[in-house]
PDB file of C-alpha atoms in Angstrom:
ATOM      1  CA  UNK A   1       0.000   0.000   0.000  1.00 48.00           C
ATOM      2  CA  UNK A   2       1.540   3.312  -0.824  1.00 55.00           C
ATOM      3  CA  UNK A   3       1.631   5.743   1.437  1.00 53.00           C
ATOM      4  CA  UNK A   4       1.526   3.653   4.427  1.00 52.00           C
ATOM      5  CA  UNK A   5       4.672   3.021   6.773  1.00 52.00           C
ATOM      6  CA  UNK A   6       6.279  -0.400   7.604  1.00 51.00           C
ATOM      7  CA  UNK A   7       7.163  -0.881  11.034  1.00 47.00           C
ATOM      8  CA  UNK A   8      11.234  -1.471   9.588  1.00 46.00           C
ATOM      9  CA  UNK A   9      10.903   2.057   7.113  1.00 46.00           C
ATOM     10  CA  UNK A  10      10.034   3.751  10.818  1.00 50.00           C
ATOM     11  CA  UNK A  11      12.694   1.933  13.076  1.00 50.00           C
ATOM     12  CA  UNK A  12      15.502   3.554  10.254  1.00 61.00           C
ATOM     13  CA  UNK A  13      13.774   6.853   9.679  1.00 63.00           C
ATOM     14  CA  UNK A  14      13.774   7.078  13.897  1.00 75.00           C
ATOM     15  CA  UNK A  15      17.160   5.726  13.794  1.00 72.00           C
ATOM     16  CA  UNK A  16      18.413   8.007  10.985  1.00 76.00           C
ATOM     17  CA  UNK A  17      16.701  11.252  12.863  1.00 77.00           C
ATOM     18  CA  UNK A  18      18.616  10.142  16.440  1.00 82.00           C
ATOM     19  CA  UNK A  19      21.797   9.923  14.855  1.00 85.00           C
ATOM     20  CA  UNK A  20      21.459  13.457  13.158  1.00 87.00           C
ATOM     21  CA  UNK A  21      23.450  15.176  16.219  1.00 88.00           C
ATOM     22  CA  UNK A  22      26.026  12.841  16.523  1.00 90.00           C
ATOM     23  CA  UNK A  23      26.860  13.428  12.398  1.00 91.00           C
ATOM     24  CA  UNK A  24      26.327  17.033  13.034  1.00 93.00           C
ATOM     25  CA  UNK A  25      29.059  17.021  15.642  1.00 92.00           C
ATOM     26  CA  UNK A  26      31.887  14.872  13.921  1.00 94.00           C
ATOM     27  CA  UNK A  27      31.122  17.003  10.851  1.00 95.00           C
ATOM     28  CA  UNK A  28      32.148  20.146  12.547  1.00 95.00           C
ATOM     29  CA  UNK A  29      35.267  18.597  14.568  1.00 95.00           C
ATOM     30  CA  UNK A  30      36.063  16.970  10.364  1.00 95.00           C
ATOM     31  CA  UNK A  31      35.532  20.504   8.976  1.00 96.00           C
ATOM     32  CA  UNK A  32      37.737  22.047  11.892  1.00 95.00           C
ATOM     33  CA  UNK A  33      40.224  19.213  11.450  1.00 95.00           C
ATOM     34  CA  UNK A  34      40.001  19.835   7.737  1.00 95.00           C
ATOM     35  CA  UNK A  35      40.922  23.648   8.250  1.00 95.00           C
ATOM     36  CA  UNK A  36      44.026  23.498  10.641  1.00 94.00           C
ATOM     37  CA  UNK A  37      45.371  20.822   8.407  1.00 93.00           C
ATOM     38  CA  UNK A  38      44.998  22.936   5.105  1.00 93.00           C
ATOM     39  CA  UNK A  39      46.305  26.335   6.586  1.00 93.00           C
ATOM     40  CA  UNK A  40      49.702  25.425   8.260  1.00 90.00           C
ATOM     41  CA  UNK A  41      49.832  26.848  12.016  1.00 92.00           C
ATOM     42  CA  UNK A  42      53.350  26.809  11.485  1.00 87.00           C
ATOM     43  CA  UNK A  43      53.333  29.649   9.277  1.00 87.00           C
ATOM     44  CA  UNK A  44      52.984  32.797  11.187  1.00 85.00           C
ATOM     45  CA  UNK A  45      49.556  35.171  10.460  1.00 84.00           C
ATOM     46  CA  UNK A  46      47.446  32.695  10.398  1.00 84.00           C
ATOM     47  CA  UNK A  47      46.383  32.169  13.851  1.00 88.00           C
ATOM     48  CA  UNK A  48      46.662  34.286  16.759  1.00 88.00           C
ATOM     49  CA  UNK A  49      49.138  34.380  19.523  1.00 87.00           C
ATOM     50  CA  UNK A  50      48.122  32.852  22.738  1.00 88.00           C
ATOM     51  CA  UNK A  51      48.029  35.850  24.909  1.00 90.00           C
ATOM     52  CA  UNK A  52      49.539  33.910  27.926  1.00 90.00           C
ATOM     53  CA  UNK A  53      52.651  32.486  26.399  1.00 90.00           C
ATOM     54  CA  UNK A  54      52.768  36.604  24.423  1.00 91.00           C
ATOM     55  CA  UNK A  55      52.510  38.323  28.145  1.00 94.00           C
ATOM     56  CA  UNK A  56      54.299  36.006  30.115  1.00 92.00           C
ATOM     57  CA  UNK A  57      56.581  33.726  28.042  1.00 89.00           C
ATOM     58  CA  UNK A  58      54.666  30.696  29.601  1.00 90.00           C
ATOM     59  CA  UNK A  59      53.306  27.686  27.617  1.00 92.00           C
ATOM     60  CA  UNK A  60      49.494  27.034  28.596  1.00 90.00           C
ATOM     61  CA  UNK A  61      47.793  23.827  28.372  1.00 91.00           C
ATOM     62  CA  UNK A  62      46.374  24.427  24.849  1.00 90.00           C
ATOM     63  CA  UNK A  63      50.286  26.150  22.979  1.00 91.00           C
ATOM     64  CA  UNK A  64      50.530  24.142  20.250  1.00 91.00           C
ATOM     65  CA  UNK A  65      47.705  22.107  19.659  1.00 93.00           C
ATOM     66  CA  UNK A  66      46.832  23.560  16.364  1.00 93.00           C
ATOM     67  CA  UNK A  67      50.199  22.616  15.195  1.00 94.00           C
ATOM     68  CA  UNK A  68      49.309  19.249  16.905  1.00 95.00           C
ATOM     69  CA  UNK A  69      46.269  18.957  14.977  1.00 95.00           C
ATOM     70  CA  UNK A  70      48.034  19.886  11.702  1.00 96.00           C
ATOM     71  CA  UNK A  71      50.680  17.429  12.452  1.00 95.00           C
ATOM     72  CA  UNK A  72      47.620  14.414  13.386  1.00 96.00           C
ATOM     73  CA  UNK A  73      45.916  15.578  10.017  1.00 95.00           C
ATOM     74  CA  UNK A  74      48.988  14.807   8.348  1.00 95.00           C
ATOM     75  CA  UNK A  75      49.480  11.692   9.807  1.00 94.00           C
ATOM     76  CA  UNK A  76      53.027  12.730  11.698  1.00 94.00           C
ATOM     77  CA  UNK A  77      51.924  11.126  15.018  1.00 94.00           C
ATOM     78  CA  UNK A  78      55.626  11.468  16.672  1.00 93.00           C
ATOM     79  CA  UNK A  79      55.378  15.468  15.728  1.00 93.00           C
ATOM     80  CA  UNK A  80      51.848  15.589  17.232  1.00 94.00           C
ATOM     81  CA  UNK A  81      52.527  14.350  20.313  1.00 93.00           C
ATOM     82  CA  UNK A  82      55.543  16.367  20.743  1.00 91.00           C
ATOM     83  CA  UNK A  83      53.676  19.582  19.949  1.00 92.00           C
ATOM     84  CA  UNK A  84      50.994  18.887  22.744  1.00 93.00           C
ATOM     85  CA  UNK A  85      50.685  15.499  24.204  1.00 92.00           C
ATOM     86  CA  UNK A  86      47.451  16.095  25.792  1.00 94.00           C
ATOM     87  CA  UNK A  87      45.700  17.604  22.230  1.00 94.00           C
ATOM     88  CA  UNK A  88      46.371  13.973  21.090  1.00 95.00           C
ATOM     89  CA  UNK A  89      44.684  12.166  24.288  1.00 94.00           C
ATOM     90  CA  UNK A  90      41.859  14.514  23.963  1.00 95.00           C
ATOM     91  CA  UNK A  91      41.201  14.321  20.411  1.00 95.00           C
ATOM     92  CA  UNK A  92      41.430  10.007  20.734  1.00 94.00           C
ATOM     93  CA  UNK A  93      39.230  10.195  23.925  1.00 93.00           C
ATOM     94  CA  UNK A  94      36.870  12.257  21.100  1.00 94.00           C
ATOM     95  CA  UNK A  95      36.708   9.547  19.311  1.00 95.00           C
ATOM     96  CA  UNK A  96      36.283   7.582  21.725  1.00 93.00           C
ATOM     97  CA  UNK A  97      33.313   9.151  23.269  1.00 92.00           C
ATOM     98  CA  UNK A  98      31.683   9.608  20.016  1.00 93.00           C
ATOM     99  CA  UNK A  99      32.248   6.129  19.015  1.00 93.00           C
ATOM    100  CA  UNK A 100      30.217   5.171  22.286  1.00 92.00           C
ATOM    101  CA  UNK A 101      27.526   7.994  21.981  1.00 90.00           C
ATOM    102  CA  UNK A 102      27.190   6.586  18.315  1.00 91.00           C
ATOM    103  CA  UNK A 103      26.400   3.028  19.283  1.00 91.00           C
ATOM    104  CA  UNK A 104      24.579   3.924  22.329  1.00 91.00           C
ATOM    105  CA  UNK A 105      21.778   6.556  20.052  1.00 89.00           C
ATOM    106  CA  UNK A 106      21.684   3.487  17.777  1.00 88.00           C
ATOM    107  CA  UNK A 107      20.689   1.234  19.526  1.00 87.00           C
ATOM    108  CA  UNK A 108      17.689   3.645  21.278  1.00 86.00           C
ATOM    109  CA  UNK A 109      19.282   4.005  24.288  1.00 85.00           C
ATOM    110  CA  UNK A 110      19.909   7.350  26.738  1.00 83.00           C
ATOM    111  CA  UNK A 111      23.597   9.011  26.594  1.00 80.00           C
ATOM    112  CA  UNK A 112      24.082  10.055  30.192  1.00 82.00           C
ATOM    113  CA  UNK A 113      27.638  11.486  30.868  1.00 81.00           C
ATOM    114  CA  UNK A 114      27.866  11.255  34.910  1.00 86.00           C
ATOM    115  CA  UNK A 115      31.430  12.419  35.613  1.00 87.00           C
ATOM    116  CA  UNK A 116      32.083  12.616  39.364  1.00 94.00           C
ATOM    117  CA  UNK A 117      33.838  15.471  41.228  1.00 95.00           C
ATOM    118  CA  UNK A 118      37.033  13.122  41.610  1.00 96.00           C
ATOM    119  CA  UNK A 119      37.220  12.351  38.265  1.00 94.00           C
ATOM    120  CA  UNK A 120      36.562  16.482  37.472  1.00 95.00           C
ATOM    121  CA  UNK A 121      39.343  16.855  39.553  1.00 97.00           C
ATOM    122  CA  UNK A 122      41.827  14.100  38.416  1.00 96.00           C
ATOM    123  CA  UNK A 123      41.179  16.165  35.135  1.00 94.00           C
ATOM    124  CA  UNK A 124      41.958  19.697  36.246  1.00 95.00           C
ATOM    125  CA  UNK A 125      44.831  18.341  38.337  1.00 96.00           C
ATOM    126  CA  UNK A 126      45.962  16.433  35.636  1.00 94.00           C
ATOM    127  CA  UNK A 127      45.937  19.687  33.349  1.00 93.00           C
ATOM    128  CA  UNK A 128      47.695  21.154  36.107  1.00 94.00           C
ATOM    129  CA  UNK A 129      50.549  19.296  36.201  1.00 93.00           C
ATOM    130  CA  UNK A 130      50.619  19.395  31.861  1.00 92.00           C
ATOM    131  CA  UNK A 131      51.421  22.502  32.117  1.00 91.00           C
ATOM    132  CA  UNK A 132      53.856  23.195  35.133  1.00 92.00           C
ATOM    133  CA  UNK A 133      55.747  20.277  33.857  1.00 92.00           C
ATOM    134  CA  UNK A 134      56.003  22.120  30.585  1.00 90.00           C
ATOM    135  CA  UNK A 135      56.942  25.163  31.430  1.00 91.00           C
ATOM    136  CA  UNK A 136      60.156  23.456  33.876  1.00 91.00           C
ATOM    137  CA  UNK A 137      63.629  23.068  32.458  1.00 89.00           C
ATOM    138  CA  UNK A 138      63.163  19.392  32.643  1.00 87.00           C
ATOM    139  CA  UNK A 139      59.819  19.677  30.976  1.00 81.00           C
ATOM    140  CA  UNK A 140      61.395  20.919  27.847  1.00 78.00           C
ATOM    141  CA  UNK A 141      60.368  17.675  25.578  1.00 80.00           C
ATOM    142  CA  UNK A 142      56.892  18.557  26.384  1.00 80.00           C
ATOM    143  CA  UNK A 143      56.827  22.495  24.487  1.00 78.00           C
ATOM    144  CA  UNK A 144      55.363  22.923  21.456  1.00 80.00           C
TER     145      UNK A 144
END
């Protein structure tokens, strides 16, 4: 009968309509991906200065993770990692976390993100000590 929906056309089109944020999302973080690894951030104009390594001399958690990105774009994993370490764990925990939010909408059921203070903390702390270690003499490895 035309016109009328099968249970299986309305499971997808349900299914298709769920998993329209999800796209949305990685297409933005593809298109910003797409960006920093078309205009080099190693060429100076593009980008701005961060203010707090401009006013201080002092490498914040974030200094060089465009020219991480670039470098993870490009596939030079070794360079990536040297120009911000935690970039690189963030961007894989994206994926991860998208992967999971993927499979999760999928299959119909609730995304609930539940992180406790401790693990807020372990996060912040663990920032922290990113970027006190990189800003040390023996944290040199770790600059962009």
């Amino acid at each position: 009968m035309r016109g009328v929906n099968t249970d299986s056309q309305r499971v997808t089109s349900t299914t298709l309509g769920r998993l329209a944020v999800p796209a949305g999302i990685l297409a933005a973080v593809v298109g910003a991906f797409a960006y920093v690894g078309t205009v080099d951030p190693n060429e100076p104009g593009h980008y701005p200065v961060c203010p707090l390594l401009r006013y201080t001399g002092l490498y914040c958690p974030g200094c060089g993770g465009l020219r991480s990105a670039h470098a993870f774009v490009h596939g030079d994993f070794q360079a990536a990692l040297q120009d911000n370490a935690m970039a690189v764990a963030a961007y894989l925990g994206f994926a991860v976390v998208w992967t999971v939010w993927v499979v999760r909408v999928a299959r119909g059921r609730r995304v609930r993100v539940d992180l406790t203070s401790v693990q807020l903390w372990a996060l912040g702390a663990s920032l922290l000590v990113f970027t006190v270690v990189r800003n040390t003499p023996f944290g040199g490895w770790l600059h962009p």
